[in-house]
Amino acid sequence: MLKVEGISKTFFAGTVNEKTALKNVSLEMKPGDFITVIGGNGAGKSTLLNAVAGVFKVDSGKIYIDDVDVTQMAEHKRAAYIGRVFQDPMMGTASGMMVEENLAIAARRGKTLSLRWGFRDDESVEFKEKLAKLNLGLEDRMKSRMVTLSGGQRQAITLLMATLRRPKLLLLDEHTAALDPKTAEKVLDLTKKIVEENALTTLMVTHNMRDALRFGNRLLMLNDGEILLDIHGEEKAKMTVHDLLEAFEKSGGEDVSDRMLLS
Amino acid sequence: MDELIISTVAQGLLWSVMAMGVFITFRTLNIADLSVEGSFPLGGAVAAMLLAEKVNPATAIVAAGLAGMLAGAVSGLLYTKLKIPALMAGILTMIALYSVNLRVMGKANLSLLNTDTIFTSLEFLKLSPNLTTFVAGLCIAVAIPLWLYWFFGTEIGMAVRATGNNPQMIRAMGVNTDDMFLLGLVLSNGLVAVSGALIAQDNGFADVGMGAGTIVIGLASVIIGEVVFGTRNFKNSLISVVLGSILYRIVIAIVLYLGMPPNDLKLFTAILVAIALSLPLVKAKWDSRMVGM
Ligand SMILES: Nc1ncnc2c1ncn2[C@@H]1O[C@H](COP(=O)(O)OP(=O)(O)OP(=O)(O)O)[C@@H](O)[C@H]1O
Ligand SMILES: [Mg+2]
């Protein structure tokens, strides 16, 4: 499904600000894999997801999605394969446009756009049904602008948008980090539901170790641009936060960031 | 007096085409595009040159629009392909167009007094000159927003709007934002040039300096329209631009009537826009002070 072969990325190469964010990272995902990714601040989690999404080109290595080499493919072209939800609830939607318009755009992700009307009536019905399933009362807000919605509502819609056309790969970058705990829980439940219903191959970054253990069938821990831990199926299912911290220290990780401990 | 009102509204209608161009870049694409200062006289120059050659007025206006689109494409390519900041790209195009416009006209000013124009071709309506301008302006100021409403409701049009709103998001949805910026700039400058062609014909001349302040007049119209007539949705915003453009002309007519020297018009407009642009900040400060009380 997703195959990442030894990718590296250095920002500001050759300057005093030089920062190697990914060091020869390799990763292979099977269809239906739901991988959670943890790691301290600056570990390279976002960089990994952005490299896969094509936000920038990697310095070396290869990226394949379903055996298609996308390493040199532009971000907007890769979008045909990838659904994304970002940490910032402002980032995933066009805030000045209506809920319905945002969904219509998402329903055309990766398609060639034409001069046909932006959305069809039968789509509106479908959108309404799908919004109703989110259980946030959004089905009555189809004509509202995104700015008028709360962060949680926006993230739920962004999640719906990312999966409206089934993506080959779903990338979630701390998509609940900006939400209050109760809303975050709700959006996480929605995530689980949508991922399972559609059997989506998913990479989910979280800074919450408990969530990382609770969700998915595989866990990656990144540290300083490298994959430090890669824990699969059974082993992951049995693991506790305590085990995880122990494993982290044993494998030579530096100080666990406060942020990770606290969560 | 009636004649004055009709002529003022007619002016507003003709200028509203330019304001819609500015609306597309400033509000829809969320960039400040100064190339309009060059594409407005470009439209006037191209139309005047063709009319002097006895070309049919409608054809001259279409040609002016195409020339403006080309100018927009230049700005768009500077911005998207060469990554020159939008403001700078616009300035470069504007300056370059000054020379281009002089070349097109062959001199700094071209009179249209003895040539057919779109307005003289409407003489068969047997209306007063001001009323003729009004009728022509009304047709154009209704047709263009209708067309824009359609366009920005299509798949491509929605992608253009989303690009101005959140380029990151629309890229993640598979849209090439460079193409959308380019398209928006082409469309915007095309409209501005059409407006230039209309104004030149109404004034009876095209002048290489007629573009000075275009952007500020456009912004004034857009912002006055928004404040007075609202921005509930895209349709409402479009109508507000046209009405804002008319209202701006009325405000200008009133201050001139009250005795402001015409030479101070640009200063007045600049101050008006500065105030309007700072309104959100002033309002926020005011509100927070009220809360503190
Ligand atoms: N666009 C960029 N330009 C320059 N440096 C960057 C860029 N993106 C990331 N970096 C740097 O790369 C390193 C890894 O950053 P990254 O955002 O991937 O961390 P992260 O694991 O997502 O951390 P966080 O938990 O804070 O989100 C950091 O040192 C960061 O400063
Ligand atoms: Mg991050």
Coordinates of C-alpha atoms and ligand atoms in Angstrom, one line a residue:
Chain A
M1 CA 0.0 0.0 0.0
L2 CA 2.4 2.7 1.2
K3 CA 6.1 2.0 0.8
V4 CA 8.6 4.4 2.1
E5 CA 12.2 3.5 1.2
G6 CA 15.0 5.3 3.1
I7 CA 13.8 8.8 2.9
S8 CA 15.7 11.7 4.3
K9 CA 14.9 15.4 4.7
T10 CA 17.1 18.2 5.8
F11 CA 15.6 21.7 6.2
F12 CA 17.8 24.8 5.5
A13 CA 20.7 22.6 4.4
G14 CA 24.1 24.3 4.5
T15 CA 23.0 27.1 6.8
V16 CA 23.4 27.5 10.6
N17 CA 19.7 26.5 10.9
E18 CA 20.3 23.2 9.2
K19 CA 18.0 20.6 10.6
T20 CA 17.7 17.0 9.6
A21 CA 14.1 16.1 10.3
L22 CA 14.1 12.6 8.7
K23 CA 17.0 10.2 8.6
N24 CA 16.8 7.3 6.2
V25 CA 13.3 6.4 7.3
S26 CA 11.7 3.2 5.8
L27 CA 8.2 2.0 6.4
E28 CA 5.9 -0.4 4.7
M29 CA 2.1 -0.4 5.3
K30 CA -0.3 -3.2 4.3
P31 CA -3.8 -2.3 3.1
G32 CA -6.0 -1.7 6.1
D33 CA -3.1 -1.0 8.5
F34 CA -3.9 1.7 11.1
I35 CA -0.6 3.0 12.4
T36 CA -0.4 5.4 15.3
V37 CA 2.8 7.6 15.4
I38 CA 4.2 9.1 18.5
G39 CA 7.3 11.0 19.4
G40 CA 8.5 14.2 21.2
N41 CA 8.3 17.7 19.8
G42 CA 10.4 18.0 16.6
A43 CA 10.8 14.2 16.3
G44 CA 9.8 14.4 12.7
K45 CA 6.2 13.1 12.8
S46 CA 4.7 15.9 10.8
T47 CA 7.7 15.9 8.4
L48 CA 7.1 12.2 7.7
L49 CA 3.4 12.8 6.9
N50 CA 4.2 15.9 4.8
A51 CA 6.8 14.0 2.9
V52 CA 4.3 11.3 2.0
A53 CA 1.7 13.9 1.1
G54 CA 4.2 15.7 -1.1
V55 CA 4.2 19.1 0.7
F56 CA 7.9 19.1 -0.2
K57 CA 10.2 16.7 -2.1
V58 CA 12.5 14.5 0.0
D59 CA 16.2 14.7 -0.4
S60 CA 16.7 11.0 -1.0
G61 CA 14.7 7.8 -0.9
K62 CA 11.5 6.7 -2.6
I63 CA 7.8 6.8 -1.8
Y64 CA 5.3 4.4 -3.4
I65 CA 1.6 4.4 -3.1
D66 CA 0.1 1.2 -4.4
D67 CA 3.3 0.5 -6.3
V68 CA 3.1 3.9 -8.0
D69 CA 6.3 5.9 -7.5
V70 CA 5.1 9.2 -6.2
T71 CA 8.5 10.5 -5.0
Q72 CA 8.5 13.3 -7.6
M73 CA 4.8 13.8 -7.9
A74 CA 3.4 17.2 -7.0
E75 CA 1.3 17.6 -3.9
H76 CA -2.0 18.3 -5.7
K77 CA -1.5 15.2 -7.9
R78 CA -0.9 12.9 -4.9
A79 CA -4.1 14.2 -3.4
A80 CA -5.9 11.7 -5.7
Y81 CA -4.6 9.0 -3.3
I82 CA -4.5 10.8 0.0
G83 CA -7.0 12.2 2.5
R84 CA -5.6 14.5 5.1
V85 CA -6.7 16.1 8.4
F86 CA -4.4 18.7 10.0
Q87 CA -3.8 19.7 13.6
D88 CA -5.1 23.2 13.0
P89 CA -8.9 23.1 12.6
M90 CA -8.6 26.2 10.3
M91 CA -6.4 24.4 7.9
G92 CA -8.6 21.6 6.5
T93 CA -11.5 23.6 5.2
A94 CA -12.1 26.8 3.2
S95 CA -13.4 28.9 6.1
G96 CA -15.2 31.5 4.1
M97 CA -17.2 28.9 2.1
M98 CA -20.3 27.0 3.0
V99 CA -20.2 23.5 4.6
E100 CA -21.9 22.2 1.4
E101 CA -19.4 23.8 -0.9
N102 CA -16.5 22.4 1.1
L103 CA -18.0 18.9 0.9
A104 CA -18.6 19.3 -2.9
I105 CA -15.0 20.2 -3.4
A106 CA -14.0 17.2 -1.3
A107 CA -16.3 14.9 -3.3
R108 CA -14.1 15.9 -6.3
R109 CA -10.7 15.3 -4.7
G110 CA -8.3 14.3 -7.4
K111 CA -10.7 14.6 -10.2
T112 CA -10.4 16.9 -13.2
L113 CA -12.6 19.9 -12.6
S114 CA -15.0 21.2 -15.3
L115 CA -17.3 24.1 -15.8
R116 CA -20.3 22.0 -14.6
W117 CA -22.1 23.4 -11.6
G118 CA -20.1 22.9 -8.4
F119 CA -22.5 20.5 -6.8
R120 CA -25.5 18.4 -7.8
D121 CA -28.8 18.0 -5.9
D122 CA -28.3 14.3 -5.3
E123 CA -25.0 15.1 -3.7
S124 CA -26.6 17.5 -1.3
V125 CA -28.8 14.7 -0.1
E126 CA -25.8 12.4 0.4
F127 CA -23.9 15.1 2.2
K128 CA -26.8 15.7 4.5
E129 CA -27.0 12.0 5.4
K130 CA -23.3 11.8 6.1
L131 CA -23.3 14.9 8.2
A132 CA -26.2 13.5 10.2
K133 CA -24.1 10.4 11.0
L134 CA -21.5 12.7 12.7
N135 CA -24.1 13.3 15.4
L136 CA -23.2 17.0 15.7
G137 CA -26.3 18.5 14.3
L138 CA -24.4 19.6 11.3
E139 CA -27.0 18.4 8.8
D140 CA -28.9 21.6 9.4
R141 CA -25.8 23.8 8.8
M142 CA -25.2 22.9 5.2
K143 CA -25.5 26.6 4.2
S144 CA -23.4 27.9 7.1
R145 CA -19.9 29.2 6.4
M146 CA -17.1 27.1 8.0
V147 CA -16.0 30.0 10.2
T148 CA -19.2 29.9 12.1
L149 CA -18.5 26.4 13.3
S150 CA -16.6 25.2 16.4
G151 CA -13.1 23.6 16.1
G152 CA -14.6 20.2 16.8
Q153 CA -17.3 20.6 14.2
R154 CA -14.7 21.7 11.7
Q155 CA -12.4 18.8 12.4
A156 CA -15.3 16.3 12.1
I157 CA -16.2 17.9 8.7
T158 CA -12.5 17.8 7.6
L159 CA -12.4 14.1 8.5
L160 CA -15.6 13.5 6.5
M161 CA -14.1 15.5 3.6
A162 CA -10.9 13.5 3.7
T163 CA -12.8 10.3 3.4
L164 CA -15.7 11.3 1.2
R165 CA -14.0 9.8 -1.8
R166 CA -12.3 6.8 -0.3
P167 CA -8.6 7.6 -0.1
K168 CA -6.0 4.9 -0.5
L169 CA -4.2 6.5 2.5
L170 CA -5.5 8.6 5.3
L171 CA -3.0 11.0 7.0
L172 CA -4.1 12.4 10.4
D173 CA -1.6 14.8 12.0
E174 CA -2.6 15.4 15.6
H175 CA -6.0 16.2 14.4
T176 CA -7.5 16.3 17.9
A177 CA -4.7 18.2 19.6
A178 CA -6.4 21.6 19.3
L179 CA -9.7 20.4 20.7
D180 CA -10.9 20.2 24.3
P181 CA -10.7 16.7 25.8
K182 CA -14.4 15.9 25.4
T183 CA -14.5 17.1 21.8
A184 CA -11.2 15.3 21.1
E185 CA -12.7 12.1 22.3
K186 CA -15.7 12.5 20.1
V187 CA -13.6 13.2 17.0
L188 CA -11.4 10.2 17.8
D189 CA -14.4 7.9 18.1
L190 CA -15.6 9.3 14.7
T191 CA -12.1 8.6 13.3
K192 CA -12.2 5.0 14.5
K193 CA -15.7 4.5 13.1
I194 CA -14.9 6.0 9.7
V195 CA -11.6 4.1 9.4
E196 CA -13.1 0.8 10.3
E197 CA -16.2 1.2 8.2
N198 CA -14.1 2.0 5.1
A199 CA -11.2 -0.2 6.0
L200 CA -8.9 2.7 5.4
T201 CA -5.1 2.5 5.5
T202 CA -4.3 5.2 8.1
L203 CA -1.3 7.0 9.6
M204 CA -2.3 8.9 12.7
V205 CA 0.1 11.1 14.6
T206 CA -0.9 11.7 18.2
H207 CA 1.0 13.0 21.2
N208 CA -1.1 11.0 23.5
M209 CA 0.4 7.6 24.4
R210 CA -2.8 6.2 25.6
D211 CA -4.6 7.0 22.3
A212 CA -1.6 5.6 20.4
L213 CA -2.1 2.3 22.2
R214 CA -5.9 2.4 22.2
F215 CA -6.2 2.9 18.4
G216 CA -4.7 1.0 15.4
N217 CA -2.9 -2.2 14.9
R218 CA 0.6 -0.9 14.8
L219 CA 2.6 1.8 16.6
L220 CA 5.6 3.8 15.5
M221 CA 7.7 5.9 17.8
L222 CA 9.8 8.5 16.2
N223 CA 12.8 10.1 17.8
D224 CA 15.2 12.7 16.2
G225 CA 14.1 11.8 12.7
E226 CA 14.4 8.0 13.1
I227 CA 11.9 5.2 13.8
L228 CA 12.9 4.1 17.3
L229 CA 10.1 1.6 18.0
D230 CA 7.8 -0.3 15.7
I231 CA 5.3 -2.4 17.6
H232 CA 2.8 -4.7 15.8
G233 CA -0.5 -6.4 16.5
E234 CA -0.5 -8.7 19.6
E235 CA 2.4 -7.0 21.2
K236 CA 0.9 -3.6 20.8
A237 CA -2.5 -4.8 22.1
K238 CA -0.9 -6.0 25.3
M239 CA 1.2 -2.9 25.9
T240 CA 0.6 -0.3 28.6
V241 CA 1.9 3.3 28.7
H242 CA 4.4 2.1 31.3
D243 CA 5.7 -0.6 29.0
L244 CA 6.0 1.9 26.2
L245 CA 8.1 4.3 28.2
E246 CA 10.3 1.5 29.3
A247 CA 10.8 0.3 25.7
F248 CA 11.6 3.8 24.7
E249 CA 14.3 4.2 27.2
K250 CA 15.8 0.8 26.5
S251 CA 16.1 1.5 22.8
G252 CA 18.3 4.5 23.7
G253 CA 15.8 7.3 23.3
E254 CA 16.7 10.6 24.8
D255 CA 14.7 12.2 27.6
V256 CA 11.1 11.7 27.1
S257 CA 9.5 15.0 26.5
D258 CA 7.3 16.4 29.2
R259 CA 4.5 16.6 26.6
M260 CA 4.6 12.9 26.1
L261 CA 4.7 12.0 29.8
L262 CA 1.9 14.3 30.7
S263 CA -0.5 13.0 28.1
Chain B
M1 CA -30.1 67.7 -11.3
D2 CA -31.8 64.6 -12.6
E3 CA -29.3 64.5 -15.4
L4 CA -26.5 64.7 -12.7
I5 CA -28.0 61.7 -10.8
I6 CA -28.4 59.6 -13.9
S7 CA -24.9 60.4 -15.1
T8 CA -23.4 59.6 -11.6
V9 CA -25.2 56.2 -11.4
A10 CA -24.2 55.5 -15.0
Q11 CA -20.5 56.2 -14.1
G12 CA -20.9 53.9 -11.2
L13 CA -22.2 51.1 -13.4
L14 CA -19.3 51.4 -15.9
W15 CA -16.7 51.5 -13.1
S16 CA -18.4 48.6 -11.4
V17 CA -16.8 46.3 -14.0
M18 CA -13.4 47.4 -12.8
A19 CA -14.5 47.0 -9.2
M20 CA -15.5 43.4 -9.9
G21 CA -12.0 42.7 -11.3
V22 CA -10.5 44.1 -8.1
F23 CA -13.0 42.1 -6.0
I24 CA -11.8 38.9 -7.7
T25 CA -8.2 39.4 -6.7
F26 CA -8.6 41.3 -3.4
R27 CA -11.4 39.2 -2.0
T28 CA -11.6 36.0 -3.9
L29 CA -7.9 35.3 -4.4
N30 CA -6.9 37.3 -1.3
I31 CA -4.0 39.1 -3.0
A32 CA -3.5 42.8 -3.8
D33 CA -2.9 43.0 -7.6
L34 CA -1.6 46.3 -8.8
S35 CA -1.4 45.3 -12.4
V36 CA -5.0 46.7 -12.7
E37 CA -3.4 50.2 -12.7
G38 CA -1.9 49.2 -16.0
S39 CA -4.6 47.0 -17.5
F40 CA -7.3 49.7 -17.0
P41 CA -5.5 52.2 -19.3
L42 CA -4.5 49.3 -21.5
G43 CA -8.2 48.6 -22.1
G44 CA -8.7 52.2 -22.9
A45 CA -5.7 52.3 -25.2
V46 CA -6.6 49.2 -27.1
A47 CA -10.2 50.3 -27.6
A48 CA -9.3 53.8 -28.6
M49 CA -6.7 52.6 -31.1
L50 CA -9.1 50.2 -32.7
L51 CA -12.0 52.7 -32.7
A52 CA -9.7 55.2 -34.4
E53 CA -9.2 52.5 -37.0
K54 CA -13.0 52.3 -37.5
V55 CA -13.3 48.9 -35.8
N56 CA -16.8 48.0 -34.5
P57 CA -17.1 49.2 -30.9
A58 CA -18.2 45.8 -29.6
T59 CA -15.2 44.2 -31.2
A60 CA -12.9 46.9 -29.7
I61 CA -14.2 46.2 -26.2
V62 CA -13.7 42.4 -26.6
A63 CA -10.2 43.1 -27.9
A64 CA -9.5 45.3 -24.9
G65 CA -10.7 42.6 -22.6
L66 CA -8.4 40.1 -24.2
A67 CA -5.5 42.4 -23.9
G68 CA -6.3 42.8 -20.2
M69 CA -6.4 39.1 -19.8
L70 CA -2.9 38.8 -21.3
A71 CA -1.7 41.4 -18.9
G72 CA -3.2 39.4 -16.0
A73 CA -1.5 36.3 -17.3
V74 CA 1.9 38.1 -17.2
S75 CA 1.3 39.0 -13.5
G76 CA 0.0 35.5 -12.9
L77 CA 3.1 33.9 -14.3
L78 CA 5.4 36.2 -12.5
Y79 CA 3.6 35.3 -9.3
T80 CA 3.1 31.6 -9.7
K81 CA 6.0 30.4 -11.9
L82 CA 8.7 32.9 -10.8
K83 CA 7.5 33.1 -7.2
I84 CA 7.7 36.9 -7.2
P85 CA 5.4 38.2 -4.4
A86 CA 1.9 39.2 -5.8
L87 CA 2.3 42.8 -4.9
M88 CA 5.7 43.1 -6.7
A89 CA 4.5 41.1 -9.7
G90 CA 1.6 43.5 -10.1
I91 CA 3.9 46.6 -9.8
L92 CA 6.2 45.2 -12.5
T93 CA 3.3 44.5 -14.8
M94 CA 1.9 47.9 -14.1
I95 CA 5.1 49.7 -14.9
A96 CA 5.7 47.6 -18.1
L97 CA 2.2 48.4 -19.3
Y98 CA 2.9 52.1 -19.1
S99 CA 5.3 51.7 -22.0
V100 CA 3.0 49.2 -23.7
N101 CA 0.1 51.6 -23.5
L102 CA 2.1 54.4 -25.0
R103 CA 3.1 52.1 -27.9
V104 CA -0.5 51.0 -28.4
M105 CA -1.7 54.5 -28.7
G106 CA 1.4 56.0 -30.3
K107 CA 1.1 59.0 -28.0
A108 CA -0.1 59.8 -24.5
N109 CA -3.6 60.8 -25.3
L110 CA -6.0 59.6 -28.0
S111 CA -9.3 61.5 -28.7
L112 CA -12.4 59.6 -29.5
L113 CA -14.6 62.6 -30.2
N114 CA -15.0 61.9 -33.9
T115 CA -15.2 58.2 -33.8
D116 CA -18.1 55.8 -33.2
T117 CA -18.2 54.3 -29.7
I118 CA -20.4 51.8 -28.0
F119 CA -22.5 54.7 -26.8
T120 CA -22.9 56.4 -30.2
S121 CA -24.0 53.1 -31.6
L122 CA -26.9 53.2 -29.2
E123 CA -28.2 56.5 -30.5
F124 CA -31.0 54.7 -32.3
L125 CA -32.6 54.4 -28.8
K126 CA -33.2 58.2 -29.0
L127 CA -32.2 58.8 -25.4
S128 CA -30.2 61.6 -23.8
P129 CA -26.5 60.9 -23.7
N130 CA -26.5 60.3 -20.0
L131 CA -29.5 57.9 -20.3
T132 CA -27.8 56.1 -23.1
T133 CA -24.7 55.6 -20.9
F134 CA -27.0 54.5 -18.1
V135 CA -28.7 51.9 -20.2
A136 CA -25.5 50.5 -21.6
G137 CA -23.9 50.5 -18.1
L138 CA -27.0 48.7 -16.6
C139 CA -26.9 45.9 -19.2
I140 CA -23.2 45.4 -18.6
A141 CA -23.4 45.7 -14.8
V142 CA -26.1 43.1 -14.7
A143 CA -24.7 40.7 -17.3
I144 CA -21.2 40.5 -15.9
P145 CA -22.2 39.7 -12.3
L146 CA -24.6 37.1 -13.6
W147 CA -21.8 35.5 -15.5
L148 CA -19.4 35.7 -12.5
Y149 CA -22.1 34.2 -10.3
W150 CA -22.3 31.3 -12.7
F151 CA -18.6 30.9 -13.1
F152 CA -17.8 31.0 -9.4
G153 CA -20.5 28.4 -8.8
T154 CA -18.9 25.9 -11.2
E155 CA -16.4 23.3 -10.1
I156 CA -13.5 25.4 -11.4
G157 CA -14.9 28.6 -10.0
M158 CA -15.3 27.0 -6.5
A159 CA -11.7 25.9 -6.7
V160 CA -10.6 29.4 -7.5
R161 CA -12.5 30.7 -4.4
A162 CA -11.1 28.0 -2.2
T163 CA -7.6 28.8 -3.4
G164 CA -8.0 32.4 -2.1
N165 CA -9.5 31.1 1.0
N166 CA -7.1 28.3 1.9
P167 CA -4.5 27.2 -0.7
Q168 CA -3.2 24.5 1.6
M169 CA -6.6 22.9 1.8
I170 CA -7.4 23.0 -1.9
R171 CA -4.0 21.6 -2.8
A172 CA -4.8 18.7 -0.5
M173 CA -8.0 18.3 -2.6
G174 CA -6.0 17.9 -5.7
V175 CA -6.1 21.4 -7.2
N176 CA -3.1 23.1 -8.7
T177 CA -3.3 26.4 -6.9
D178 CA -0.9 28.1 -9.4
D179 CA -3.4 27.5 -12.2
M180 CA -6.2 29.0 -10.1
F181 CA -4.2 32.1 -9.2
L182 CA -3.4 32.5 -12.9
L183 CA -7.0 32.1 -13.9
G184 CA -8.2 34.6 -11.3
L185 CA -5.7 37.2 -12.4
V186 CA -6.5 36.7 -16.1
L187 CA -10.2 37.1 -15.4
S188 CA -9.7 40.1 -13.1
N189 CA -7.5 42.1 -15.5
G190 CA -9.8 41.2 -18.4
L191 CA -12.7 42.9 -16.6
V192 CA -10.6 45.9 -15.6
A193 CA -9.5 46.4 -19.2
V194 CA -13.1 46.2 -20.4
S195 CA -14.0 48.8 -17.8
G196 CA -11.1 51.0 -19.1
A197 CA -12.4 50.6 -22.6
L198 CA -15.9 51.7 -21.5
I199 CA -14.7 54.7 -19.5
A200 CA -12.4 55.9 -22.4
Q201 CA -15.4 55.8 -24.7
D202 CA -17.6 57.6 -22.2
N203 CA -14.9 60.2 -21.6
G204 CA -14.2 60.6 -25.3
F205 CA -10.5 59.9 -24.9
A206 CA -8.0 57.4 -23.7
D207 CA -5.1 58.7 -21.7
V208 CA -1.9 56.8 -20.6
G209 CA -2.4 58.3 -17.1
M210 CA -6.1 57.2 -16.7
G211 CA -5.1 54.2 -14.6
A212 CA -3.7 56.1 -11.7
G213 CA -5.6 55.2 -8.6
T214 CA -7.5 52.4 -10.2
I215 CA -6.8 50.0 -7.4
V216 CA -7.8 52.4 -4.7
I217 CA -11.1 53.3 -6.5
G218 CA -11.7 49.5 -6.9
L219 CA -11.0 48.9 -3.2
A220 CA -13.2 51.8 -2.2
S221 CA -16.1 50.4 -4.2
V222 CA -15.6 46.9 -2.9
I223 CA -15.3 47.9 0.8
I224 CA -18.1 50.5 0.7
G225 CA -20.3 47.9 -0.9
E226 CA -19.4 45.3 1.8
V227 CA -20.0 47.7 4.6
V228 CA -23.3 49.0 3.4
F229 CA -24.8 46.1 1.5
G230 CA -23.3 43.1 3.2
T231 CA -21.4 39.9 2.4
R232 CA -23.8 37.2 3.5
N233 CA -22.9 34.9 0.6
F234 CA -21.2 35.1 -2.7
K235 CA -24.2 36.4 -4.6
N236 CA -24.7 39.1 -2.0
S237 CA -21.0 40.1 -2.2
L238 CA -21.2 40.4 -6.0
I239 CA -24.3 42.7 -5.8
S240 CA -22.6 44.7 -3.1
V241 CA -19.6 45.4 -5.4
V242 CA -21.9 46.9 -8.1
L243 CA -23.9 48.9 -5.6
G244 CA -20.7 49.9 -3.8
S245 CA -19.3 51.2 -7.0
I246 CA -22.4 53.3 -7.6
L247 CA -22.4 54.6 -4.0
Y248 CA -18.8 55.6 -4.4
R249 CA -19.6 57.7 -7.4
I250 CA -22.5 59.3 -5.5
V251 CA -20.2 60.1 -2.5
I252 CA -17.7 61.7 -5.0
A253 CA -20.4 63.7 -6.7
I254 CA -21.6 65.0 -3.3
V255 CA -18.1 66.1 -2.1
L256 CA -17.4 67.8 -5.4
Y257 CA -20.8 69.4 -5.2
L258 CA -20.0 70.6 -1.7
G259 CA -16.9 72.3 -3.1
M260 CA -14.0 69.9 -2.8
P261 CA -11.4 70.7 -5.4
P262 CA -11.3 67.8 -8.0
N263 CA -7.5 67.7 -7.5
D264 CA -8.1 66.4 -4.0
L265 CA -10.2 63.5 -5.1
K266 CA -7.4 60.9 -5.0
L267 CA -6.4 62.1 -1.5
F268 CA -10.0 61.8 -0.4
T269 CA -10.4 58.3 -1.9
A270 CA -7.1 57.1 -0.3
I271 CA -8.2 58.4 3.1
L272 CA -11.6 56.8 2.6
V273 CA -10.0 53.4 1.8
A274 CA -7.5 53.7 4.7
I275 CA -10.4 54.3 7.1
A276 CA -12.4 51.4 5.7
L277 CA -9.5 49.0 5.8
S278 CA -8.8 49.8 9.4
L279 CA -12.4 49.5 10.4
P280 CA -12.1 45.9 11.7
L281 CA -9.2 46.8 14.0
V282 CA -10.9 50.0 15.2
K283 CA -14.1 48.1 15.8
A284 CA -12.3 45.3 17.8
K285 CA -10.5 47.9 19.9
W286 CA -13.7 49.7 20.5
D287 CA -15.6 46.5 21.4
S288 CA -12.9 45.5 23.9
R289 CA -12.9 48.9 25.5
M290 CA -16.7 48.6 25.9
V291 CA -16.3 45.3 27.6
G292 CA -13.7 46.7 29.9
M293 CA -16.1 49.5 31.0
Ligands
LIG1 N1 8.9 23.5 6.8 C1 10.0 23.4 7.7 N2 11.0 24.3 7.6 C2 12.0 24.2 8.4 N3 12.2 23.3 9.4 C3 11.2 22.4 9.6 C4 10.0 22.5 8.7 N4 9.2 21.5 9.1 C5 9.8 20.9 10.2 N5 11.0 21.5 10.4 C6 11.9 21.1 11.5 O1 12.1 19.7 11.4 C7 12.0 19.1 12.7 C8 10.9 18.1 12.8 O2 9.7 18.8 12.8 P1 8.3 18.1 12.8 O3 7.3 19.2 12.5 O4 8.3 17.0 11.8 O5 8.2 17.5 14.2 P2 6.9 16.8 14.9 O6 7.4 15.5 15.3 O7 5.7 16.9 14.1 O8 6.8 17.7 16.2 P3 5.5 18.3 17.0 O9 5.1 17.2 18.0 O10 6.0 19.5 17.6 O11 4.5 18.5 15.9 C9 11.9 20.2 13.7 O12 13.2 20.5 14.2 C10 11.4 21.3 12.9 O13 11.8 22.6 13.4
MG2 MG 3.9 17.9 14.2

